[in-house]
């Protein structure tokens, strides 16, 4: 669970650093409710504007790396 919380915090900070906010970003608590928890990170929902901004950032990074 701690690793999933850390991942969420790192993602939130990373997205904020490039001006993207995913309002539903969180640890999926249902995935932690098993006998053997396997935490999942729920990236959640976002507006079309945020999705397009995130897509543009990913495309720019891919173009830079190639």
Coordinates of N, CA and C in Angstrom, one line a residue:
X1 N 0.8 -1.2 0.0 CA 0.0 0.0 0.0 C 0.9 1.3 0.0
X2 N 1.9 1.2 0.8 CA 2.8 2.4 0.9 C 3.4 2.7 -0.5
X3 N 3.8 1.7 -1.2 CA 4.4 1.9 -2.6 C 3.4 2.5 -3.5
X4 N 2.2 2.1 -3.4 CA 1.1 2.7 -4.3 C 0.9 4.2 -3.9
X5 N 0.9 4.5 -2.6 CA 0.7 5.9 -2.2 C 1.9 6.7 -2.6
X6 N 3.1 6.2 -2.6 CA 4.2 6.9 -3.1 C 4.1 7.1 -4.6
X7 N 3.7 6.1 -5.3 CA 3.5 6.3 -6.7 C 2.5 7.4 -7.1
X8 N 1.4 7.4 -6.4 CA 0.4 8.5 -6.6 C 1.0 9.8 -6.3
X9 N 1.8 9.9 -5.2 CA 2.4 11.2 -4.8 C 3.4 11.7 -5.9
X10 N 4.2 10.7 -6.4 CA 5.1 11.1 -7.5 C 4.4 11.5 -8.8
X11 N 3.4 10.7 -9.1 CA 2.6 11.1 -10.3 C 2.0 12.5 -10.2
X12 N 1.4 12.7 -9.0 CA 0.7 14.0 -8.8 C 1.7 15.1 -9.0
X13 N 2.9 15.0 -8.3 CA 3.9 16.0 -8.4 C 4.5 16.1 -9.8
X14 N 4.7 15.0 -10.5 CA 5.2 15.1 -11.9 C 4.2 15.8 -12.8
X15 N 2.9 15.4 -12.7 CA 1.9 16.0 -13.6 C 1.8 17.5 -13.2
X16 N 1.9 17.9 -12.0 CA 1.8 19.3 -11.6 C 3.0 20.1 -12.1
X17 N 4.1 19.4 -12.2 CA 5.3 20.1 -12.8 C 5.2 20.5 -14.2
X18 N 4.3 19.8 -14.9 CA 4.1 20.1 -16.4 C 2.7 20.7 -16.6
X19 N 2.0 21.1 -15.5 CA 0.8 21.8 -15.6 C -0.4 21.0 -15.8
X20 N -0.4 19.7 -15.5 CA -1.5 18.8 -15.7 C -2.0 18.3 -14.3
X21 N -3.3 18.4 -14.1 CA -3.9 17.9 -12.9 C -5.0 16.8 -13.2
X22 N -4.7 15.6 -12.6 CA -5.7 14.6 -12.8 C -6.5 14.5 -11.4
X23 N -7.7 15.1 -11.4 CA -8.4 15.2 -10.1 C -8.8 13.9 -9.5
X24 N -8.8 12.8 -10.2 CA -9.3 11.5 -9.6 C -8.1 10.6 -9.3
X25 N -6.9 11.1 -9.5 CA -5.7 10.2 -9.2 C -5.7 9.8 -7.8
X26 N -5.6 8.5 -7.6 CA -5.6 7.9 -6.2 C -5.2 6.4 -6.3
X27 N -5.0 5.9 -5.1 CA -4.9 4.4 -4.9 C -6.3 3.8 -4.9
X28 N -6.5 2.8 -5.7 CA -7.8 2.1 -5.8 C -7.9 1.2 -4.6
X29 N -8.7 1.7 -3.6 CA -8.8 1.0 -2.3 C -9.4 -0.4 -2.5
X30 N -10.3 -0.7 -3.4 CA -10.8 -2.0 -3.6 C -9.7 -3.0 -4.0
X31 N -8.7 -2.6 -4.6 CA -7.6 -3.5 -5.0 C -6.7 -3.9 -3.8
X32 N -6.9 -3.1 -2.7 CA -6.2 -3.4 -1.4 C -7.0 -4.2 -0.4
X33 N -8.2 -4.6 -0.8 CA -9.1 -5.2 0.2 C -9.1 -6.7 0.1
X34 N -8.1 -7.3 -0.5 CA -8.0 -8.7 -0.7 C -7.1 -9.3 0.5
X35 N -7.1 -10.6 0.6 CA -6.2 -11.3 1.5 C -4.8 -11.0 1.2
X36 N -4.5 -11.0 -0.1 CA -3.2 -10.6 -0.6 C -3.3 -9.3 -1.4
X37 N -3.2 -8.2 -0.8 CA -3.4 -6.9 -1.5 C -2.5 -6.7 -2.7
X38 N -3.1 -6.3 -3.8 CA -2.3 -5.9 -5.0 C -2.8 -4.5 -5.4
X39 N -2.2 -3.5 -4.7 CA -2.7 -2.1 -5.0 C -2.5 -1.7 -6.4
X40 N -3.6 -1.0 -6.9 CA -3.5 -0.4 -8.2 C -3.7 1.1 -8.1
X41 N -3.0 1.8 -9.0 CA -3.1 3.2 -9.0 C -4.2 3.6 -10.1
X42 N -5.2 4.3 -9.6 CA -6.3 4.7 -10.5 C -6.0 6.1 -11.0
X43 N -5.8 6.2 -12.3 CA -5.5 7.5 -12.9 C -6.8 8.4 -13.0
X44 N -7.9 7.7 -12.9 CA -9.2 8.4 -12.9 C -9.6 9.1 -14.1
X45 N -10.5 10.0 -14.0 CA -11.1 10.7 -15.1 C -10.5 12.1 -15.2
X46 N -10.6 12.7 -16.4 CA -10.2 14.1 -16.5 C -10.9 14.7 -17.7
X47 N -10.8 16.0 -17.8 CA -11.5 16.7 -18.8 C -10.8 16.4 -20.2
X48 N -11.5 16.7 -21.3 CA -11.0 16.5 -22.6 C -9.8 17.5 -22.7
X49 N -9.8 18.7 -22.2 CA -8.7 19.6 -22.2 C -7.5 19.0 -21.6
X50 N -7.6 18.4 -20.4 CA -6.5 17.8 -19.7 C -6.0 16.6 -20.5
X51 N -6.9 15.8 -21.1 CA -6.4 14.6 -21.9 C -5.6 15.1 -23.1
X52 N -6.0 16.1 -23.7 CA -5.3 16.7 -24.9 C -4.0 17.2 -24.5
X53 N -3.9 17.9 -23.4 CA -2.7 18.5 -22.9 C -1.7 17.4 -22.5
X54 N -2.2 16.3 -21.9 CA -1.3 15.2 -21.5 C -0.8 14.5 -22.8
X55 N -1.7 14.3 -23.8 CA -1.3 13.7 -25.1 C -0.2 14.5 -25.7
X56 N -0.4 15.8 -25.7 CA 0.6 16.7 -26.3 C 2.0 16.6 -25.6
X57 N 2.0 16.5 -24.3 CA 3.2 16.3 -23.6 C 3.9 15.0 -23.9
X58 N 3.1 13.9 -24.0 CA 3.6 12.6 -24.3 C 4.2 12.6 -25.8
X59 N 3.5 13.2 -26.7 CA 3.9 13.2 -28.1 C 5.2 14.0 -28.2
X60 N 5.3 15.1 -27.5 CA 6.6 15.9 -27.5 C 7.7 15.2 -26.9
X61 N 7.5 14.4 -25.8 CA 8.5 13.6 -25.2 C 9.0 12.5 -26.2
X62 N 8.0 11.9 -26.9 CA 8.4 10.8 -27.8 C 9.2 11.4 -29.0
X63 N 8.8 12.5 -29.5 CA 9.5 13.2 -30.6 C 10.9 13.5 -30.2
X64 N 11.0 14.0 -29.0 CA 12.4 14.4 -28.4 C 13.3 13.2 -28.3
X65 N 12.7 12.0 -27.9 CA 13.5 10.8 -27.7 C 13.9 10.1 -28.9
X66 N 13.2 10.4 -30.0 CA 13.5 9.6 -31.3 C 14.5 10.3 -32.2

